[in-house]
Structures are given as C-alpha cells and as structure tokens.
Coordinates of C-alpha atoms and ligand atoms in Angstrom, one line a residue:
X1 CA -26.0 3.7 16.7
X2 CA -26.7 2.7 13.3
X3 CA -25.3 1.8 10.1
X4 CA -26.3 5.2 7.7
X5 CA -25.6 6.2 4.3
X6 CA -23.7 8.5 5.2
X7 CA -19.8 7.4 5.0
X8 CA -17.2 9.5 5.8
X9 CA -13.5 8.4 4.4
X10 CA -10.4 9.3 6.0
X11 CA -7.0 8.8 4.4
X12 CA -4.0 10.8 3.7
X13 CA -3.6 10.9 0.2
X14 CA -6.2 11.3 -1.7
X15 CA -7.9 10.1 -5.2
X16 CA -7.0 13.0 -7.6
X17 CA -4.0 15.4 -6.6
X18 CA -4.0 18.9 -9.2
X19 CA -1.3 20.8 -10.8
X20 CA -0.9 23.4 -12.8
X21 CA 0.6 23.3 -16.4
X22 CA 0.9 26.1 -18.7
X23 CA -0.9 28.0 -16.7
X24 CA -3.4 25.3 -16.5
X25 CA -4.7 23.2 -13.6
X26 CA -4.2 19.3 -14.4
X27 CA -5.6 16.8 -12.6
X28 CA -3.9 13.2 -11.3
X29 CA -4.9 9.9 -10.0
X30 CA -3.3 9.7 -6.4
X31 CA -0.4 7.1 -6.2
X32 CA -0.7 3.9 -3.9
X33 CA -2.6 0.9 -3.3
X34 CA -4.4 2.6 -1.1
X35 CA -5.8 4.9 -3.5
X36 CA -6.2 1.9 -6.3
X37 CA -8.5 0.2 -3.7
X38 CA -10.2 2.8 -2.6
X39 CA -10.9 4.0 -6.0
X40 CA -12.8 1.2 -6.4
X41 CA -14.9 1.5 -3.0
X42 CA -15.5 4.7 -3.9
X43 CA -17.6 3.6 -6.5
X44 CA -19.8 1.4 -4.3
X45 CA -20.5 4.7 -2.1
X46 CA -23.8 6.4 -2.2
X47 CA -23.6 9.3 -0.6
X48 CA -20.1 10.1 0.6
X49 CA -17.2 12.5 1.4
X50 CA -13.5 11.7 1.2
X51 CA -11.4 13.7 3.3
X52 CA -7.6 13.8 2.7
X53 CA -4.6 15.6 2.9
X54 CA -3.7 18.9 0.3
X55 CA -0.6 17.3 -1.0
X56 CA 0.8 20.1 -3.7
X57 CA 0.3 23.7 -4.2
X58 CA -2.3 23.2 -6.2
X59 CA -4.2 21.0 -3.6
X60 CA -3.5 24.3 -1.4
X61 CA -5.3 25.9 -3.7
X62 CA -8.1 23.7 -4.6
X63 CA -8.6 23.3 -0.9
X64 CA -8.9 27.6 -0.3
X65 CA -11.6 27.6 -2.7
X66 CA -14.0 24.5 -2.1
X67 CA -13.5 24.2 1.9
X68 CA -16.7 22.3 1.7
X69 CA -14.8 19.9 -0.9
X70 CA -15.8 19.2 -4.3
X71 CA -16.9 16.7 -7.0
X72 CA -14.3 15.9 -9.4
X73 CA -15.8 15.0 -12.9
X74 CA -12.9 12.6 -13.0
X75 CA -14.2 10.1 -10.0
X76 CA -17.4 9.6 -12.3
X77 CA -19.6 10.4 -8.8
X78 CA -21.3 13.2 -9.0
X79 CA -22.0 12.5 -4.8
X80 CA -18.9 12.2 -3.9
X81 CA -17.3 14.5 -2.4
X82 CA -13.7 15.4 -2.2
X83 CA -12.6 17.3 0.9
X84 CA -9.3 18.8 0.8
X85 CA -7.9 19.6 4.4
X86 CA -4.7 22.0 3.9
X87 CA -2.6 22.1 7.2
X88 CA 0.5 24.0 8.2
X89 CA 3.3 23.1 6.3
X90 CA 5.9 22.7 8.8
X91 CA 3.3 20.5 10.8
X92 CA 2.7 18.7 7.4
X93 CA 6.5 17.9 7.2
X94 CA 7.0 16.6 10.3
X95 CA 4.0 14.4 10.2
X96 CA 5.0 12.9 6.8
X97 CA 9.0 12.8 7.1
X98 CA 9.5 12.3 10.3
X99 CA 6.7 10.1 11.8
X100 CA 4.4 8.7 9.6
X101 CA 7.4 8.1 6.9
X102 CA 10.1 6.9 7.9
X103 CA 9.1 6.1 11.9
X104 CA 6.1 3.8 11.9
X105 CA 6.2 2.8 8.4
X106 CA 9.6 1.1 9.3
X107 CA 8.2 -0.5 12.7
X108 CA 5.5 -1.6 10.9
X109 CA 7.7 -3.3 8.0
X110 CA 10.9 -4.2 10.2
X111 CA 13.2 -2.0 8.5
X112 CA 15.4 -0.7 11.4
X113 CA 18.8 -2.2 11.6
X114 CA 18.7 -1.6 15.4
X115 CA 22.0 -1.2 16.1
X116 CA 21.6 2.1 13.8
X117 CA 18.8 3.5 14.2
X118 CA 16.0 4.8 15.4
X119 CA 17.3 7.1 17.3
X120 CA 14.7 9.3 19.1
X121 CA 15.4 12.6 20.0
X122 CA 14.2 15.7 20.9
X123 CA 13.8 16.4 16.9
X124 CA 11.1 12.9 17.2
X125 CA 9.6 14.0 20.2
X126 CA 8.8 17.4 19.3
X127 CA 7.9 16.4 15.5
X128 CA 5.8 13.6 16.9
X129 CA 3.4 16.3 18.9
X130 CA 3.7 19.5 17.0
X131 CA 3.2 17.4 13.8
X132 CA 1.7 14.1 13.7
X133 CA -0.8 15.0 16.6
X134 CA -1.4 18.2 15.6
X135 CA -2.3 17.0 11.7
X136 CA -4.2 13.9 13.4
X137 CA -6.2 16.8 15.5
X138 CA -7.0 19.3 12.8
X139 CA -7.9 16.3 10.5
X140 CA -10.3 15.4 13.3
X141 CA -12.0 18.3 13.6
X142 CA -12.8 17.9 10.0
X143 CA -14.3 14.8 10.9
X144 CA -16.3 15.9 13.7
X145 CA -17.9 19.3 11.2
X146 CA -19.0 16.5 8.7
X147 CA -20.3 14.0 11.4
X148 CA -22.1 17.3 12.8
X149 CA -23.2 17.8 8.8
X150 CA -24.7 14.7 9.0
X151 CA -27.1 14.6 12.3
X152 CA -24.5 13.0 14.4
X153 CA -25.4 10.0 12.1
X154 CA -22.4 8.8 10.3
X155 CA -19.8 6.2 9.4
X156 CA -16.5 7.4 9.7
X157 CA -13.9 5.1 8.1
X158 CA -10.6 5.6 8.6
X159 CA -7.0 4.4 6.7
X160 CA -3.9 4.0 7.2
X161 CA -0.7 4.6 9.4
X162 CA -1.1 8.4 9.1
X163 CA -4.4 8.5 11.7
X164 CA -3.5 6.3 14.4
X165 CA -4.8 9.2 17.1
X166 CA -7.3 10.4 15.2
X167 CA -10.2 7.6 16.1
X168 CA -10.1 8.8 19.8
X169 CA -10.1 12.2 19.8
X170 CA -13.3 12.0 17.4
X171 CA -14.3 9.7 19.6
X172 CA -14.1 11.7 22.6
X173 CA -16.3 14.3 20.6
X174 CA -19.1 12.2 19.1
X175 CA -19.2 9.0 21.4
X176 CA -22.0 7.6 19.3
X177 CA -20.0 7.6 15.9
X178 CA -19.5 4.2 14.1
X179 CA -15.7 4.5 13.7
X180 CA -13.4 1.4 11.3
X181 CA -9.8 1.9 10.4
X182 CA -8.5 -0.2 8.6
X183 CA -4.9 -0.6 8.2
X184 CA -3.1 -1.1 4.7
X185 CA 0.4 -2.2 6.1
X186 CA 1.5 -5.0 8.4
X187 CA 1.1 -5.1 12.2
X188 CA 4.0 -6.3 13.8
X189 CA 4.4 -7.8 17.2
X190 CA 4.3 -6.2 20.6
X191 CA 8.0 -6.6 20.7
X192 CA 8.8 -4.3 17.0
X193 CA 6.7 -1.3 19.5
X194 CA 9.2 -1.5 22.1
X195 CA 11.7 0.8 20.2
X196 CA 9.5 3.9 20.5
X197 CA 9.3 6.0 24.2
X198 CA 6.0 4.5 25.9
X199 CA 3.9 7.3 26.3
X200 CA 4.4 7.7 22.2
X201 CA 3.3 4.2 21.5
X202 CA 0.6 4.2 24.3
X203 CA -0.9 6.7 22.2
X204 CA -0.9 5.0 19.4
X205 CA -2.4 2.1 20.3
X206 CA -4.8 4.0 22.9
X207 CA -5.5 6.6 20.1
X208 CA -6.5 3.4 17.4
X209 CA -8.5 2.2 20.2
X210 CA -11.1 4.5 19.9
X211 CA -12.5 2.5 16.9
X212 CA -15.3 0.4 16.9
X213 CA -13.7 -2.0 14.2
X214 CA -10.3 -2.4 13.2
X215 CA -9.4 -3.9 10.1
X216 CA -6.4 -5.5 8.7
X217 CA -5.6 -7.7 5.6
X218 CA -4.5 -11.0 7.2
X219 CA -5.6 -12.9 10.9
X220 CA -2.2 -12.7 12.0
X221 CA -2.0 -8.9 12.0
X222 CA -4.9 -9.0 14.0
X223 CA -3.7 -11.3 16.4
X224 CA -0.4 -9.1 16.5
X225 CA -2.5 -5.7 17.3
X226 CA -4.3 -7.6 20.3
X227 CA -1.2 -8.9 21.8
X228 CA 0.1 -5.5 21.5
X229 CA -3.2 -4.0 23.8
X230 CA -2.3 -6.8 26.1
X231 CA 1.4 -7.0 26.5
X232 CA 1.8 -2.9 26.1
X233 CA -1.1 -2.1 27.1
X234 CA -2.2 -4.2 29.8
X235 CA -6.0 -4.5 28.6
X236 CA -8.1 -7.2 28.6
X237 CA -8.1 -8.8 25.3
X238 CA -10.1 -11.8 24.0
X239 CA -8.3 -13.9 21.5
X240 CA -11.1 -16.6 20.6
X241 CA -13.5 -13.4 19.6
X242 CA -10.9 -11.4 18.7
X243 CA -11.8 -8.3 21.2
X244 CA -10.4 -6.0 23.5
X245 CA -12.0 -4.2 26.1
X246 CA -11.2 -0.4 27.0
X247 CA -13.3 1.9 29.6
X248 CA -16.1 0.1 29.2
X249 CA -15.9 -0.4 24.7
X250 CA -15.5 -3.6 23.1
X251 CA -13.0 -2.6 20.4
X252 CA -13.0 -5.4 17.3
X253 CA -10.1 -6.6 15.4
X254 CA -11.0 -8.3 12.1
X255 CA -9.4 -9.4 8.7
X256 CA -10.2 -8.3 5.0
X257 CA -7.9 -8.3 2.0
X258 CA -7.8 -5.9 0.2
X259 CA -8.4 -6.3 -3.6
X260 CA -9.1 -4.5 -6.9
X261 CA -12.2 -4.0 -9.3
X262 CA -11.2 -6.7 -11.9
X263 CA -14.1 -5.7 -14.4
X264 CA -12.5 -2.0 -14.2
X265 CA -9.1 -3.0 -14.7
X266 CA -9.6 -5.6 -17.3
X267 CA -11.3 -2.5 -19.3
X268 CA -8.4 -0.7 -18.7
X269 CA -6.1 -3.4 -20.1
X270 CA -7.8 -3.0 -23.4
X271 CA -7.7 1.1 -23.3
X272 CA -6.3 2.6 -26.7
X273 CA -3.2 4.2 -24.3
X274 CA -2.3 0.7 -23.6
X275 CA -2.6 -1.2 -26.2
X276 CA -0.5 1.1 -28.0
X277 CA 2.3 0.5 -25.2
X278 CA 1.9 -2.8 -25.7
X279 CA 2.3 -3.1 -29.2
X280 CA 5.7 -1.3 -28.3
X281 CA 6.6 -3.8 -25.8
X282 CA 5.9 -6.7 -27.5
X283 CA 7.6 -5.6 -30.8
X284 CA 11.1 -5.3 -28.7
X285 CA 11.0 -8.0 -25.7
X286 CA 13.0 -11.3 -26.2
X287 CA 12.2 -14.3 -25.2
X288 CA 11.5 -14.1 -21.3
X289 CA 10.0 -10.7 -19.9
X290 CA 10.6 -11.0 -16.1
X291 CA 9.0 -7.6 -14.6
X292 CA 8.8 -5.5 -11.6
X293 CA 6.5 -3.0 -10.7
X294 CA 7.6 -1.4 -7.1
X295 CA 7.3 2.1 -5.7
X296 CA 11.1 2.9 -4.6
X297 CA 10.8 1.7 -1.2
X298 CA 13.3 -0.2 0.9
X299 CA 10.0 -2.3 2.2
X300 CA 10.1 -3.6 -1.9
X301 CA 13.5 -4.9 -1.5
X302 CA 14.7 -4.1 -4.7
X303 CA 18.2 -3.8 -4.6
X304 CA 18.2 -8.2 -3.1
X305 CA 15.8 -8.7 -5.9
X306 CA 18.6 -7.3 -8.8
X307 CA 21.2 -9.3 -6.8
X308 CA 19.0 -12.2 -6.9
X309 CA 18.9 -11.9 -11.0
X310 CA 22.8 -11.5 -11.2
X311 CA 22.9 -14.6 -9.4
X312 CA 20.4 -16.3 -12.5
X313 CA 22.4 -14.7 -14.8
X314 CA 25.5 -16.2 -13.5
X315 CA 24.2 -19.6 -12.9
X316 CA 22.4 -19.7 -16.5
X317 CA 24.5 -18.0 -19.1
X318 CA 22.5 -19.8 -21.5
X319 CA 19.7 -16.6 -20.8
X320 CA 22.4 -14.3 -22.0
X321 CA 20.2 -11.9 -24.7
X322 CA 17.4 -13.8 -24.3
X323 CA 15.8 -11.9 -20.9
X324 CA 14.9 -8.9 -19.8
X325 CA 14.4 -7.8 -16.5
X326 CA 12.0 -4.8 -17.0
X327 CA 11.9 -2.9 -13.5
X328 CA 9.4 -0.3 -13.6
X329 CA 9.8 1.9 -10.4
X330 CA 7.9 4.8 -9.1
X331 CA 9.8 7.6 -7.2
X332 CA 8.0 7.4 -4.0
X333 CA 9.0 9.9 -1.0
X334 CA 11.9 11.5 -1.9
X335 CA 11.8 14.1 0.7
X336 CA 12.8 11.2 3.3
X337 CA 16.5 10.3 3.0
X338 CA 16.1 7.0 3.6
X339 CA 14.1 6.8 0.1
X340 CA 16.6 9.1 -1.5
X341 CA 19.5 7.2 -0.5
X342 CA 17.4 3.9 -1.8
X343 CA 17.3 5.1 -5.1
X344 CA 21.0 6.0 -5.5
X345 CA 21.9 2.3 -4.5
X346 CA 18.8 1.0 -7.2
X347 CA 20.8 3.2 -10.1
X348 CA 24.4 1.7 -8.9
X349 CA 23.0 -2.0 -8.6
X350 CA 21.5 -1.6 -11.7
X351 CA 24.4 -0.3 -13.8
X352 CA 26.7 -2.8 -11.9
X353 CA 24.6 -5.9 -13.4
X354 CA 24.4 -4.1 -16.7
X355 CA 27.9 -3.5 -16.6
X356 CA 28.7 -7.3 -16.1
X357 CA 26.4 -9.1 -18.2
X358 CA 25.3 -7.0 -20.7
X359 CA 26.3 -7.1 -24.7
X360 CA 25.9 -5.6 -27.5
X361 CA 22.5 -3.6 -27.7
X362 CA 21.5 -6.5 -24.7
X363 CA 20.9 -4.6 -21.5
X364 CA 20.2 -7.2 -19.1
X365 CA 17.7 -4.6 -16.6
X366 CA 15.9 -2.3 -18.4
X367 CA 15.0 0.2 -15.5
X368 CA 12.0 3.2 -15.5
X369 CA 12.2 5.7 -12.8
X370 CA 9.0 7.4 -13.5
X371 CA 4.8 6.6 -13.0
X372 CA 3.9 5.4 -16.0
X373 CA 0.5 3.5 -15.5
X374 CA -0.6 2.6 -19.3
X375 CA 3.0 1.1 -19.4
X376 CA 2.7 -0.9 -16.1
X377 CA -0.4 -2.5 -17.5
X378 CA 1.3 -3.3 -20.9
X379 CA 4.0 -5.2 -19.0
X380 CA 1.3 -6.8 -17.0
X381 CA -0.2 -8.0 -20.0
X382 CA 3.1 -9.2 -21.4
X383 CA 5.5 -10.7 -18.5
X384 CA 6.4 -14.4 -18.3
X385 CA 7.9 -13.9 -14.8
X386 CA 6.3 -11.1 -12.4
X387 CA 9.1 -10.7 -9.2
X388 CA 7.4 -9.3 -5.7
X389 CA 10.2 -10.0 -3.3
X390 CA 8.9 -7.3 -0.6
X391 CA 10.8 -7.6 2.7
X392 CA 6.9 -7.2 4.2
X393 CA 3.8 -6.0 2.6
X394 CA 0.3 -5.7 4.1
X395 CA -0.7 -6.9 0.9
X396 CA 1.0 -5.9 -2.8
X397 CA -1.9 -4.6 -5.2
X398 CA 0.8 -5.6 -7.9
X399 CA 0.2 -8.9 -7.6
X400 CA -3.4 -9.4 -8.0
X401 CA -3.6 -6.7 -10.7
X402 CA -1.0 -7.8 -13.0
X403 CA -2.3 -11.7 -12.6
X404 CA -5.6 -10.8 -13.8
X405 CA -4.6 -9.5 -17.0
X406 CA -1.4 -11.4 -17.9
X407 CA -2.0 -12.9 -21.6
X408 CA 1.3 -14.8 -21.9
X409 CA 0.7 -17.6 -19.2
X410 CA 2.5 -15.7 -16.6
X411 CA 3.9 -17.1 -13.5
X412 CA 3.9 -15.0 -10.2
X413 CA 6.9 -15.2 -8.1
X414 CA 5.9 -13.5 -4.9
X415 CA 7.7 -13.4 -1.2
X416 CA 6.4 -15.4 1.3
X417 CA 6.2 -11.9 3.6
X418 CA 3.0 -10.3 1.7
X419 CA -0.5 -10.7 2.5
X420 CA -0.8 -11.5 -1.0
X421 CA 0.8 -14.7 0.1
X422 CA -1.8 -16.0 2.0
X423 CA -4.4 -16.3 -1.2
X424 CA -2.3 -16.8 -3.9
X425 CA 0.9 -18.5 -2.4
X426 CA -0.6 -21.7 -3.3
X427 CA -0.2 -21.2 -7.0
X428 CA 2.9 -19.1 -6.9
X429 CA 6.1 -19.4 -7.1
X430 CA 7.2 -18.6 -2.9
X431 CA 10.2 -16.3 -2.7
X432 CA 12.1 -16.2 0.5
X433 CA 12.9 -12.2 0.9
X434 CA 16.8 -12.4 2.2
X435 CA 17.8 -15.4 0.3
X436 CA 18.8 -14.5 -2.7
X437 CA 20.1 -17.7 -4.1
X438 CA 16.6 -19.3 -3.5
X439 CA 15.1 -16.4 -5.6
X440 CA 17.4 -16.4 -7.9
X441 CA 16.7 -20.7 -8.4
X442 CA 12.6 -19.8 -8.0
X443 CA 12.9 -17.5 -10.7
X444 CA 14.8 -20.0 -13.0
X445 CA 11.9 -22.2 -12.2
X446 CA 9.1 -19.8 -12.7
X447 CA 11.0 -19.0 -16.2
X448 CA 11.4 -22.8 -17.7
X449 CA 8.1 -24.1 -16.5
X450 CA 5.9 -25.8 -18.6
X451 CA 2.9 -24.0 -20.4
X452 CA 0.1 -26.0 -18.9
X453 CA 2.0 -25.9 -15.4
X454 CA 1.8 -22.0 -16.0
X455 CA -1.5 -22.0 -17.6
X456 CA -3.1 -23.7 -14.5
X457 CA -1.6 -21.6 -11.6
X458 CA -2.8 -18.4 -13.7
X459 CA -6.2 -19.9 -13.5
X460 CA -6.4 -20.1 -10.3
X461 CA -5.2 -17.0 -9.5
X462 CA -7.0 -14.9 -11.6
X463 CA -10.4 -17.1 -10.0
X464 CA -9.2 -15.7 -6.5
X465 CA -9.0 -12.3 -7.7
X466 CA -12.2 -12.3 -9.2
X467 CA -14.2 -14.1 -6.5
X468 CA -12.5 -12.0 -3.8
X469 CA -12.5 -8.8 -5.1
X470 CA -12.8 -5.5 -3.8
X471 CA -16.5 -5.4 -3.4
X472 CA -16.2 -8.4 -1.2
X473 CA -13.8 -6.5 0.7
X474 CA -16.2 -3.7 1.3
X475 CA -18.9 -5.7 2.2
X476 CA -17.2 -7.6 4.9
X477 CA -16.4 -4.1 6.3
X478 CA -19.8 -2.9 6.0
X479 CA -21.9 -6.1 7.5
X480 CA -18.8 -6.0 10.7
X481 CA -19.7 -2.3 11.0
X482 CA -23.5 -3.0 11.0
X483 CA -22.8 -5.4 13.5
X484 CA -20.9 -3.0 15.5
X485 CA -23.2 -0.7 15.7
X486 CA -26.3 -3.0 16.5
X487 CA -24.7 -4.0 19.5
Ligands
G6P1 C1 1.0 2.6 0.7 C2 0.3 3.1 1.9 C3 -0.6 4.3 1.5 C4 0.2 5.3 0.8 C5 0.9 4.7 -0.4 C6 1.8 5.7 -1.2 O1 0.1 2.0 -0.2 O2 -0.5 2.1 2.6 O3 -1.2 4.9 2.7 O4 -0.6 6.3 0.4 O5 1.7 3.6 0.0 O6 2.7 6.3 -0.3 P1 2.6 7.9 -0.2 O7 3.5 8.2 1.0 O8 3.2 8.4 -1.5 O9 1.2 8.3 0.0

C-alpha cells in the first residue's frame, strides 16, 4: 500500500448544492463545518474526487447528467471533481431522519432524556437496514468504481456520522485500500452505545473498523472509541499506542482539530458584501454586541443560553438599552421533529425575554432565522461578547472563525464541552453548559472586562488559529496515512 495522489473524499453533504430560480440553475455553498473545513482541504488536493450525497432536486438532476461528477467553476479546482451520488428517496429519508439524524447524532452528543426516548422499534430497525445500510452500500460501491478508476491505488477518506459501515464493506472489496474517517462530532463512552440493540451498534463500530486510521478532534474521543472496541466489542485494544487489533488489522485511532483557512477568511472579512453589512451593523449596535452564530440544533443549547441572558438582564438592569443579543440562527433539519419542535421553543423563549425586558425601540435579542453568511462575518467582525454554550461539540468552527477576525477586542465565551475548548479554553471565558447562572455571571465578565485584558486573550487566540490551521490538520492526516500504509 501506498500513499498516492489520488484521494477520494467521502461525506454526505457536499461543497456546492444547486437550485433552480427563474427557471435558472443557482448554485450554493453546502452548510456545516464540515463543508467550511473541507472547503479548505479541498484546496490543498491535487488530483481528487468528492463524493457526496444529491441533496435537492436539482442535485437529482445534476447527478443524472454528470454520473462521472463534475468540476464546479465555483470550487476554483479545475481537478476536482464533484461526484453526486443520487439514491432512493425513501432510503434517503430514513437514513437522514431516522438514523443518522436524530439516532446517532444524539448518542454521539448525549441528547436523550432516557427515560423518553429512544425508543427502538420496528420503524428503527427496518429504517436502520433498508436505509442507512443500504445508502452506506450504494455510497460504497461508488467508492469501489473510483478506487477501480484509479489502479486500485487510492486514498479513500471518509467523514462523518453518516458512513460508519461504509469503511468495511469497501474494505471487504479492495483489501489494499488506504482508508481514514475522520469523525466531526464527539465520541462518547462505551456506556452512551448501550441504548442501541447490539447487533446495530456492533456494526457500527465493526463497520468503522475497517479503516486504517481513524480520526477525531480531541485524545479523549479517541480514547472513548477504543474503550468502546474493548468493552462492546471485546477486541484487543492498546491504549499506550492507541490501537486496536481486528482479524489480523491494526486499526489507528488518532487526534486532529479541525480548523479553518484563516488567509481565506480574513479575505472574506474584507469582501465588498461584507463590509457593506457591517457598515449596517455598526451604524445601529449599542454599546455591547453579545452574538451567536448556531445552526438550530438542540446540541447548540440555545434556548439555556437565552435563559442565561435573562438572568444578566435581571441581575444588571444597568445594561437595559445598552446590549444586544444578536442571535443569528440557521434552520438546520427541519424534516426531523426534534429540530422543528427546537425552533418553536427558540421563537417562544425569545419573545418571552423580549417581552419582559424590552423598551421602547430596545429589543433586548435581536433573532435571524435564515443563512446569511456576509452577515455572520460582519457580526464576527463587530461583537464584544461571542456566546458558544453547546451542550457538546466535536469542535465549533464558530469559534475559531469569528476570533480571527473580531476588530472590537472581542472576548470569547465558549462551553467547556467543545473541542474548541481544549485550544482556546485558556484564553476564554469557560461556560458551564447547564448552569445558567454561571453563564449568565461569565458573560457579565466577558462584557466589563478591561481592554488590554480583552486585547491579550484575542491575541492569543487568533495565534492558535493561525499556527494550527487547517492545513496543519491535513497534514497530520496525510503523514498518519503514509504511515499507515508503509507498514
Ligand atoms: C455538522 C456535521 C456535518 C453536517 C453539518 C450540517 O457539522 O458534522 O456532517 O453536514 O453539521 O448538518 P446537515 O445535516 O445539514 O448536513
């Protein structure tokens, strides 16, 4: 086996998704910090293809008339490939609303209030074979065509929650194939698996097992993932070298977070689209911008965050008409109930605290249900206070993005539970997800702190970002993979 130019990326959604306007076809940039970061290893890429799901009609489209996959002029690559797989859409649905979103995306961030849910019946069962295998299967054959393209000579690296089979049923087809995944949301212990039947989470773990490399954003996700293959599992595992062993294959976990292109979005920062927003922003904010930039999902903790600020406002009525909590929030999954019924209870919150606090022309949160990314980086550029309270994230994008190109001394407040945490909890403000008088007195803290106090954490931040930056987080991949496959 060997390490070839020839990389093959796996993930679910995809960097553009069409449309069609007017009778026109439009093009979008995929949502996710998935997508952000890959968008930025996509650049590093030589000769690639991306593989990924047809999400909308258009995709459907797109996908009938370039099987082979295309080049959008909007990547900037003219050799990189976009392959489109479109799948059955009943199979689709199952796999997306029933498994991969809300199943194992709660697991994976504790969201299940036990005593409620989940509740596994025949409807779980049935959706997990007929649609998360079967999507995992047909996405693999895709694989194995371009592995075949390539001489059997390929790296195949996989992301995400949505291909846990995947990695060994390619496997059992191309044995010599480098295969990574690398996994963009928490792994939790062996103990959070329990809840699903064991021959469903076997497979999981036995299906993510056919890797060479597995890759998460922090050391103790690792660690989780190997005690999982030995408590579960039974397998041999190797904690000091961070191995497992299965029929015969050394299986690697390993650590790399995640980051952005900060030369790229700093040039973005200064795009006409934004600096126009900005102008906007600036011209109406008050004294203290505190902002939030979430998709709507319960993982964000959203609602405890808005409680959190009623609690300031309560406590400080001296910041009455002189803040603004600016919550910028991106519809994200609607078709699952769970996110629907999230989003009803982020409107009620909000018009509660509005309700209670508010005066005059002051509304107290200032809330945008909609992706608007020139007006996310405007805020970033303009916030005193950034608020990431996630319940868990692998990581939060969010963080490191908006740091980078703050301009107003900003001060990040950001939970304990997020990778993020590990590299820039240090100069952060920590929030404590479920108590929401702590963020609530963080937040006050963040807000009245003095300017070379502010100045100084920023700094240092924005030095992480830049020295660890996505590139870096490539590399690491790449030189583990080499590794890989030299042994
Ligand atoms: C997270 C996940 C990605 C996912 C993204 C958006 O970043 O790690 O895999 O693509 O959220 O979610 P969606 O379900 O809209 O693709």
């Amino acid at each position: 086996m060997s390490l070839t130019e020839r990389i093959i990326l796996v993930s679910n959604r995809g960097p553009v998704q069409y449309g069609r306007e007017n009778g026109e076809r439009t093009t979008n940039r995929g949502a996710g910090g998935l997508v952000t970061a890959l968008s930025g290893l996509s650049s590093q890429l030589q000769d690639g293809v991306w593989v990924c799901a047809a999400m909308s009609d258009e995709d459907v489209v797109v996908a009938r008339e370039s099987p082979e996959g295309l080049c959008p002029p909007e990547l900037g690559h003219d050799d990189l490939r976009v392959r489109l797989v479109a799948l059955d859409p009943a199979a689709q649905d199952d796999f997306y609303t029933v498994i991969a979103n809300p199943l194992l995306w709660f697991i994976q961030h504790h969201l299940y209030d036990l005593k409620t849910g989940p509740n596994i019946t025949r409807r779980e069962i049935e959706a997990f074979e007929s649609g998360y295998a079967a999507v995992n299967r047909r996405f693999a054959e895709v694989v194995v065509e371009e592995v075949n393209k390539a001489g059997g000579d390929a790296t195949v690296m996989l992301h995400d929650y949505h291909f846990y089979l995947l990695p060994a049923e390619v496997r059992r087809q191309c044995p010599d194939v480098v295969l990574h995944h690398f996994v963009h949301i928490p792994w939790p212990d062996p103990d959070a698996w329990r809840v699903l039947p064991p021959p469903m989470r076997d497979a999981l773990f036995r299906g993510l097992l056919g890797n060479d490399v597995i890759g998460f954003h922090t050391e103790g996700y690792a660690r989780n993932f190997l005690l999982g293959c030995q408590e579960l599992l039974h397998l041999p595992v190797d904690l000091s070298a961070m191995e497992v062993v299965i029929d015969g294959r050394v299986v690697r976990a390993r650590w790399y977070p995640i980051s952005i292109d900060p030369e790229a979005f700093e040039a973005m920062a200064e795009s006409p689209e934004v600096l126009d927003q900005e102008r906007e922003l600036a011209a109406r904010r008050r004294d203290h911008l505190l902002l939030r930039v979430d998709r709507t999902d319960p993982s964000k903790n959203i609602v405890r965050g808005f409680m959190a600020y009623d609690l300031l406002l309560q406590d400080h009525p001296e910041l009455a008409e002189r803040i603004t909590f600016l919550a910028l929030l991106q519809p994200s999954r609607q078709d699952v109930p769970e996110y629907a019924a999230y989003v009803e209870r982020i409107q009620t919150i909000v018009d509660d605290v509005n309700r209670k606090h508010g005066t005059g022309d002051w509304h107290p949160i200032e809330l945008h249900l909609k992706d608007d990314l020139d007006l996310a980086v405007a805020a970033y550029k303009q916030f005193d206070v950034l608020m990431v309270n996630a319940m868990f994230d692998g990581m939060n994008l969010v963080a490191k993005e908006s740091i980078l190109v703050n301009r107003r001394d900003g001060v990040l407040a950001l939970s304990e539970n997020t990778g993020a945490h590990e590299e820039l909890g240090a100069f952060a403000v920590t929030l404590h997800p479920f108590d929401i008088q702590q963020q609530a007195d963080a937040i006050h803290e963040a807000l009245t702190m003095p300017v070379e106090e502010r100045r100084g954490r920023r700094d240092a931040c924005v030095k992480v970002v830049q020295q660890n930056d996505v590139a870096k987080w490539l590399q690491m991949q790449l030189a583990d993979i080499s590794r890989a496959a030299a042994e």
